[in-house]
Amino acid sequence: MSEDDFEVVRGSGNIFADFGDPEAETKLLKARLAAEIIGVLDERKISVREAERMTGVAAADISRVRNADLAKFTLDRLLRIHHRLAPGVKVGLTFSARDASDQPALAS
């Protein structure tokens, strides 16, 4: 194979948007927040059972976060889990507003 056989495409930084997912921003934020939670669990060597005790969230749900199975989670629920695991620790997420033309029309 030669270099001519490949086309290099630079991603946007949001894999979900790159694949046209209509919920791309939400999914990216959930993934980043889950990564923060996993980081706390790993750094502090917190087991799933200990995280269950600390957060009041079922161990199965903590395992879902660990496995990035985030479909059943809202952003606020993930934020609450993070806060209960690491109270007072700021979450390193950055939000930015999209252009109004990117916004879907709201039904009246």
Tab-separated table of N, CA and C in Angstrom:
chain	number	residue	atom	x	y	z
A	1	MET	N	0.834	-1.180	0.000
A	1	MET	CA	0.000	0.000	0.000
A	1	MET	C	0.876	1.239	0.000
A	2	SER	N	0.428	2.213	-0.723
A	2	SER	CA	1.149	3.484	-0.741
A	2	SER	C	0.375	4.532	0.047
A	3	GLU	N	1.033	5.661	0.277
A	3	GLU	CA	0.380	6.749	0.999
A	3	GLU	C	-0.844	7.265	0.255
A	4	ASP	N	-0.879	7.074	-1.042
A	4	ASP	CA	-2.010	7.538	-1.847
A	4	ASP	C	-3.277	6.733	-1.577
A	5	ASP	N	-3.151	5.568	-0.912
A	5	ASP	CA	-4.302	4.720	-0.638
A	5	ASP	C	-5.095	5.185	0.579
A	6	PHE	N	-4.591	6.170	1.304
A	6	PHE	CA	-5.231	6.612	2.531
A	6	PHE	C	-5.598	8.091	2.455
A	7	GLU	N	-6.715	8.407	3.054
A	7	GLU	CA	-7.095	9.802	3.205
A	7	GLU	C	-7.125	10.098	4.696
A	8	VAL	N	-6.401	11.110	5.116
A	8	VAL	CA	-6.372	11.490	6.513
A	8	VAL	C	-7.505	12.479	6.759
A	9	VAL	N	-8.338	12.162	7.723
A	9	VAL	CA	-9.447	13.041	8.080
A	9	VAL	C	-9.293	13.406	9.540
A	10	ARG	N	-9.260	14.698	9.826
A	10	ARG	CA	-9.122	15.165	11.199
A	10	ARG	C	-10.504	15.235	11.824
A	11	GLY	N	-10.630	14.628	13.005
A	11	GLY	CA	-11.903	14.642	13.715
A	11	GLY	C	-12.172	15.991	14.354
A	12	SER	N	-13.404	16.168	14.769
A	12	SER	CA	-13.825	17.435	15.369
A	12	SER	C	-13.486	17.519	16.856
A	13	GLY	N	-13.106	16.392	17.437
A	13	GLY	CA	-12.913	16.341	18.887
A	13	GLY	C	-14.118	15.717	19.580
A	14	ASN	N	-15.173	15.478	18.820
A	14	ASN	CA	-16.371	14.825	19.346
A	14	ASN	C	-16.721	13.683	18.406
A	15	ILE	N	-16.343	12.485	18.792
A	15	ILE	CA	-16.560	11.309	17.952
A	15	ILE	C	-18.032	11.104	17.625
A	16	PHE	N	-18.895	11.473	18.575
A	16	PHE	CA	-20.331	11.306	18.357
A	16	PHE	C	-20.811	12.245	17.246
A	17	ALA	N	-20.327	13.462	17.238
A	17	ALA	CA	-20.673	14.425	16.183
A	17	ALA	C	-20.087	13.985	14.848
A	18	ASP	N	-18.878	13.439	14.884
A	18	ASP	CA	-18.231	12.991	13.651
A	18	ASP	C	-19.048	11.913	12.954
A	19	PHE	N	-19.801	11.143	13.724
A	19	PHE	CA	-20.648	10.096	13.151
A	19	PHE	C	-22.100	10.537	13.030
A	20	GLY	N	-22.362	11.833	13.223
A	20	GLY	CA	-23.684	12.375	12.972
A	20	GLY	C	-24.728	12.106	14.042
A	21	ASP	N	-24.314	11.788	15.246
A	21	ASP	CA	-25.266	11.515	16.321
A	21	ASP	C	-25.960	12.812	16.726
A	22	PRO	N	-27.303	12.835	16.738
A	22	PRO	CA	-28.014	14.063	17.103
A	22	PRO	C	-27.840	14.451	18.574
A	23	GLU	N	-27.432	13.535	19.413
A	23	GLU	CA	-27.202	13.808	20.838
A	23	GLU	C	-25.709	13.890	21.150
A	24	ALA	N	-24.926	14.325	20.181
A	24	ALA	CA	-23.468	14.285	20.279
A	24	ALA	C	-22.919	15.041	21.485
A	25	GLU	N	-23.405	16.241	21.726
A	25	GLU	CA	-22.862	17.049	22.823
A	25	GLU	C	-23.150	16.396	24.174
A	26	THR	N	-24.370	15.931	24.344
A	26	THR	CA	-24.749	15.274	25.599
A	26	THR	C	-23.927	14.012	25.813
A	27	LYS	N	-23.790	13.209	24.781
A	27	LYS	CA	-23.032	11.963	24.913
A	27	LYS	C	-21.565	12.228	25.226
A	28	LEU	N	-21.004	13.267	24.624
A	28	LEU	CA	-19.605	13.600	24.909
A	28	LEU	C	-19.451	14.052	26.359
A	29	LEU	N	-20.355	14.891	26.841
A	29	LEU	CA	-20.287	15.336	28.231
A	29	LEU	C	-20.450	14.161	29.195
A	30	LYS	N	-21.371	13.247	28.886
A	30	LYS	CA	-21.557	12.073	29.738
A	30	LYS	C	-20.296	11.216	29.755
A	31	ALA	N	-19.667	11.050	28.602
A	31	ALA	CA	-18.444	10.247	28.522
A	31	ALA	C	-17.318	10.894	29.323
A	32	ARG	N	-17.190	12.215	29.213
A	32	ARG	CA	-16.136	12.905	29.963
A	32	ARG	C	-16.397	12.843	31.461
A	33	LEU	N	-17.649	12.986	31.859
A	33	LEU	CA	-17.998	12.904	33.273
A	33	LEU	C	-17.769	11.494	33.802
A	34	ALA	N	-18.122	10.482	33.021
A	34	ALA	CA	-17.855	9.097	33.418
A	34	ALA	C	-16.355	8.877	33.577
A	35	ALA	N	-15.559	9.455	32.698
A	35	ALA	CA	-14.100	9.330	32.808
A	35	ALA	C	-13.603	9.960	34.102
A	36	GLU	N	-14.191	11.093	34.496
A	36	GLU	CA	-13.831	11.731	35.771
A	36	GLU	C	-14.178	10.794	36.940
A	37	ILE	N	-15.354	10.184	36.889
A	37	ILE	CA	-15.774	9.262	37.951
A	37	ILE	C	-14.831	8.073	38.016
A	38	ILE	N	-14.516	7.497	36.884
A	38	ILE	CA	-13.603	6.351	36.834
A	38	ILE	C	-12.239	6.752	37.388
A	39	GLY	N	-11.802	7.967	37.066
A	39	GLY	CA	-10.532	8.454	37.592
A	39	GLY	C	-10.525	8.511	39.110
A	40	VAL	N	-11.635	8.986	39.703
A	40	VAL	CA	-11.750	9.042	41.170
A	40	VAL	C	-11.728	7.628	41.739
A	41	LEU	N	-12.491	6.726	41.134
A	41	LEU	CA	-12.536	5.339	41.614
A	41	LEU	C	-11.143	4.710	41.577
A	42	ASP	N	-10.441	4.917	40.475
A	42	ASP	CA	-9.113	4.326	40.324
A	42	ASP	C	-8.085	4.975	41.249
A	43	GLU	N	-8.080	6.299	41.288
A	43	GLU	CA	-7.102	7.025	42.103
A	43	GLU	C	-7.231	6.684	43.579
A	44	ARG	N	-8.460	6.566	44.039
A	44	ARG	CA	-8.698	6.291	45.455
A	44	ARG	C	-8.899	4.808	45.748
A	45	LYS	N	-8.763	3.994	44.693
A	45	LYS	CA	-8.904	2.532	44.825
A	45	LYS	C	-10.234	2.162	45.494
A	46	ILE	N	-11.310	2.772	44.986
A	46	ILE	CA	-12.652	2.527	45.515
A	46	ILE	C	-13.274	1.385	44.724
A	47	SER	N	-13.703	0.353	45.434
A	47	SER	CA	-14.351	-0.783	44.776
A	47	SER	C	-15.780	-0.400	44.390
A	48	VAL	N	-16.381	-1.212	43.560
A	48	VAL	CA	-17.765	-0.994	43.154
A	48	VAL	C	-18.677	-1.025	44.374
A	49	ARG	N	-18.457	-1.958	45.257
A	49	ARG	CA	-19.280	-2.072	46.473
A	49	ARG	C	-19.090	-0.874	47.393
A	50	GLU	N	-17.866	-0.392	47.525
A	50	GLU	CA	-17.612	0.786	48.343
A	50	GLU	C	-18.262	2.018	47.706
A	51	ALA	N	-18.191	2.118	46.385
A	51	ALA	CA	-18.833	3.235	45.679
A	51	ALA	C	-20.348	3.178	45.874
A	52	GLU	N	-20.900	1.987	45.898
A	52	GLU	CA	-22.333	1.830	46.155
A	52	GLU	C	-22.682	2.397	47.534
A	53	ARG	N	-21.878	2.067	48.516
A	53	ARG	CA	-22.118	2.546	49.877
A	53	ARG	C	-21.987	4.074	49.946
A	54	MET	N	-20.993	4.619	49.270
A	54	MET	CA	-20.728	6.055	49.332
A	54	MET	C	-21.781	6.889	48.595
A	55	THR	N	-22.308	6.339	47.513
A	55	THR	CA	-23.185	7.125	46.643
A	55	THR	C	-24.662	6.796	46.779
A	56	GLY	N	-24.968	5.599	47.286
A	56	GLY	CA	-26.357	5.162	47.302
A	56	GLY	C	-26.825	4.671	45.944
A	57	VAL	N	-25.897	4.525	45.005
A	57	VAL	CA	-26.192	4.049	43.655
A	57	VAL	C	-25.830	2.572	43.592
A	58	ALA	N	-26.703	1.772	43.008
A	58	ALA	CA	-26.487	0.323	42.927
A	58	ALA	C	-25.121	-0.002	42.311
A	59	ALA	N	-24.508	-1.055	42.845
A	59	ALA	CA	-23.208	-1.490	42.336
A	59	ALA	C	-23.271	-1.772	40.833
A	60	ALA	N	-24.389	-2.312	40.373
A	60	ALA	CA	-24.538	-2.590	38.935
A	60	ALA	C	-24.442	-1.307	38.119
A	61	ASP	N	-24.996	-0.220	38.651
A	61	ASP	CA	-24.909	1.059	37.939
A	61	ASP	C	-23.487	1.625	37.966
A	62	ILE	N	-22.790	1.447	39.072
A	62	ILE	CA	-21.381	1.875	39.124
A	62	ILE	C	-20.586	1.087	38.087
A	63	SER	N	-20.876	-0.201	37.972
A	63	SER	CA	-20.207	-1.019	36.953
A	63	SER	C	-20.534	-0.527	35.549
A	64	ARG	N	-21.778	-0.099	35.331
A	64	ARG	CA	-22.147	0.449	34.021
A	64	ARG	C	-21.313	1.696	33.710
A	65	VAL	N	-21.118	2.546	34.692
A	65	VAL	CA	-20.285	3.734	34.475
A	65	VAL	C	-18.872	3.294	34.126
A	66	ARG	N	-18.325	2.347	34.879
A	66	ARG	CA	-16.970	1.840	34.614
A	66	ARG	C	-16.836	1.289	33.197
A	67	ASN	N	-17.922	0.701	32.689
A	67	ASN	CA	-17.907	0.091	31.356
A	67	ASN	C	-18.387	1.051	30.270
A	68	ALA	N	-18.584	2.324	30.632
A	68	ALA	CA	-19.047	3.356	29.697
A	68	ALA	C	-20.375	2.987	29.047
A	69	ASP	N	-21.218	2.292	29.781
A	69	ASP	CA	-22.579	1.976	29.340
A	69	ASP	C	-23.470	3.049	29.963
A	70	LEU	N	-23.570	4.184	29.294
A	70	LEU	CA	-24.135	5.379	29.909
A	70	LEU	C	-25.550	5.717	29.455
A	71	ALA	N	-26.174	4.854	28.689
A	71	ALA	CA	-27.504	5.147	28.136
A	71	ALA	C	-28.545	5.412	29.220
A	72	LYS	N	-28.434	4.767	30.369
A	72	LYS	CA	-29.430	4.908	31.434
A	72	LYS	C	-29.135	6.069	32.384
A	73	PHE	N	-28.097	6.844	32.097
A	73	PHE	CA	-27.678	7.907	32.999
A	73	PHE	C	-27.970	9.275	32.400
A	74	THR	N	-28.390	10.193	33.260
A	74	THR	CA	-28.510	11.592	32.870
A	74	THR	C	-27.253	12.308	33.353
A	75	LEU	N	-27.024	13.483	32.805
A	75	LEU	CA	-25.866	14.266	33.247
A	75	LEU	C	-25.951	14.588	34.731
A	76	ASP	N	-27.153	14.954	35.208
A	76	ASP	CA	-27.258	15.315	36.625
A	76	ASP	C	-27.009	14.116	37.528
A	77	ARG	N	-27.413	12.924	37.103
A	77	ARG	CA	-27.150	11.739	37.925
A	77	ARG	C	-25.649	11.457	37.986
A	78	LEU	N	-24.971	11.591	36.868
A	78	LEU	CA	-23.525	11.390	36.864
A	78	LEU	C	-22.827	12.440	37.725
A	79	LEU	N	-23.306	13.675	37.670
A	79	LEU	CA	-22.732	14.725	38.524
A	79	LEU	C	-22.933	14.407	40.002
A	80	ARG	N	-24.115	13.893	40.363
A	80	ARG	CA	-24.367	13.536	41.768
A	80	ARG	C	-23.442	12.405	42.213
A	81	ILE	N	-23.245	11.419	41.359
A	81	ILE	CA	-22.330	10.313	41.691
A	81	ILE	C	-20.931	10.870	41.931
A	82	HIS	N	-20.469	11.725	41.025
A	82	HIS	CA	-19.141	12.297	41.178
A	82	HIS	C	-19.042	13.077	42.483
A	83	HIS	N	-20.046	13.899	42.756
A	83	HIS	CA	-20.020	14.719	43.975
A	83	HIS	C	-19.998	13.848	45.230
A	84	ARG	N	-20.729	12.759	45.229
A	84	ARG	CA	-20.753	11.890	46.411
A	84	ARG	C	-19.439	11.133	46.581
A	85	LEU	N	-18.756	10.852	45.493
A	85	LEU	CA	-17.460	10.176	45.575
A	85	LEU	C	-16.340	11.148	45.938
A	86	ALA	N	-16.462	12.378	45.465
A	86	ALA	CA	-15.392	13.363	45.667
A	86	ALA	C	-15.989	14.730	45.964
A	87	PRO	N	-16.611	14.878	47.150
A	87	PRO	CA	-17.207	16.175	47.469
A	87	PRO	C	-16.148	17.271	47.462
A	88	GLY	N	-16.504	18.405	46.906
A	88	GLY	CA	-15.583	19.534	46.873
A	88	GLY	C	-14.580	19.500	45.738
A	89	VAL	N	-14.549	18.417	44.970
A	89	VAL	CA	-13.623	18.326	43.839
A	89	VAL	C	-14.338	18.839	42.603
A	90	LYS	N	-13.722	19.786	41.933
A	90	LYS	CA	-14.329	20.354	40.738
A	90	LYS	C	-14.212	19.371	39.584
A	91	VAL	N	-15.256	19.335	38.786
A	91	VAL	CA	-15.261	18.500	37.591
A	91	VAL	C	-14.639	19.315	36.470
A	92	GLY	N	-13.688	18.731	35.772
A	92	GLY	CA	-12.973	19.450	34.714
A	92	GLY	C	-13.663	19.375	33.369
A	93	LEU	N	-14.879	19.894	33.270
A	93	LEU	CA	-15.589	19.918	31.997
A	93	LEU	C	-15.754	21.358	31.548
A	94	THR	N	-15.684	21.559	30.254
A	94	THR	CA	-15.871	22.881	29.693
A	94	THR	C	-17.104	22.857	28.807
A	95	PHE	N	-17.953	23.848	28.966
A	95	PHE	CA	-19.156	23.965	28.166
A	95	PHE	C	-18.983	25.138	27.220
A	96	SER	N	-19.548	25.016	26.029
A	96	SER	CA	-19.547	26.153	25.116
A	96	SER	C	-20.897	26.195	24.410
A	97	ALA	N	-21.333	27.386	24.116
A	97	ALA	CA	-22.618	27.570	23.441
A	97	ALA	C	-22.442	27.322	21.951
A	98	ARG	N	-23.441	26.677	21.382
A	98	ARG	CA	-23.431	26.469	19.937
A	98	ARG	C	-24.127	27.644	19.270
A	99	ASP	N	-23.806	27.837	18.022
A	99	ASP	CA	-24.474	28.852	17.224
A	99	ASP	C	-25.952	28.499	17.126
A	100	ALA	N	-26.822	29.494	17.159
A	100	ALA	CA	-28.273	29.268	17.116
A	100	ALA	C	-28.684	28.496	15.873
A	101	SER	N	-27.950	28.633	14.778
A	101	SER	CA	-28.302	27.915	13.556
A	101	SER	C	-28.068	26.418	13.699
A	102	ASP	N	-27.253	25.993	14.681
A	102	ASP	CA	-26.999	24.575	14.934
A	102	ASP	C	-28.087	23.944	15.791
A	103	GLN	N	-28.919	24.773	16.417
A	103	GLN	CA	-29.928	24.285	17.351
A	103	GLN	C	-31.130	23.749	16.606
A	104	PRO	N	-31.679	22.610	17.044
A	104	PRO	CA	-32.907	22.123	16.427
A	104	PRO	C	-34.066	23.049	16.802
A	105	ALA	N	-35.027	23.126	15.923
A	105	ALA	CA	-36.211	23.959	16.196
A	105	ALA	C	-37.031	23.313	17.302
A	106	LEU	N	-37.540	24.137	18.208
A	106	LEU	CA	-38.374	23.639	19.294
A	106	LEU	C	-39.820	23.595	18.841
A	107	ALA	N	-40.504	22.526	19.203
A	107	ALA	CA	-41.918	22.400	18.870
A	107	ALA	C	-42.715	23.340	19.754
A	108	SER	N	-43.738	23.961	19.203
A	108	SER	CA	-44.546	24.860	20.031
A	108	SER	C	-45.789	24.182	20.523
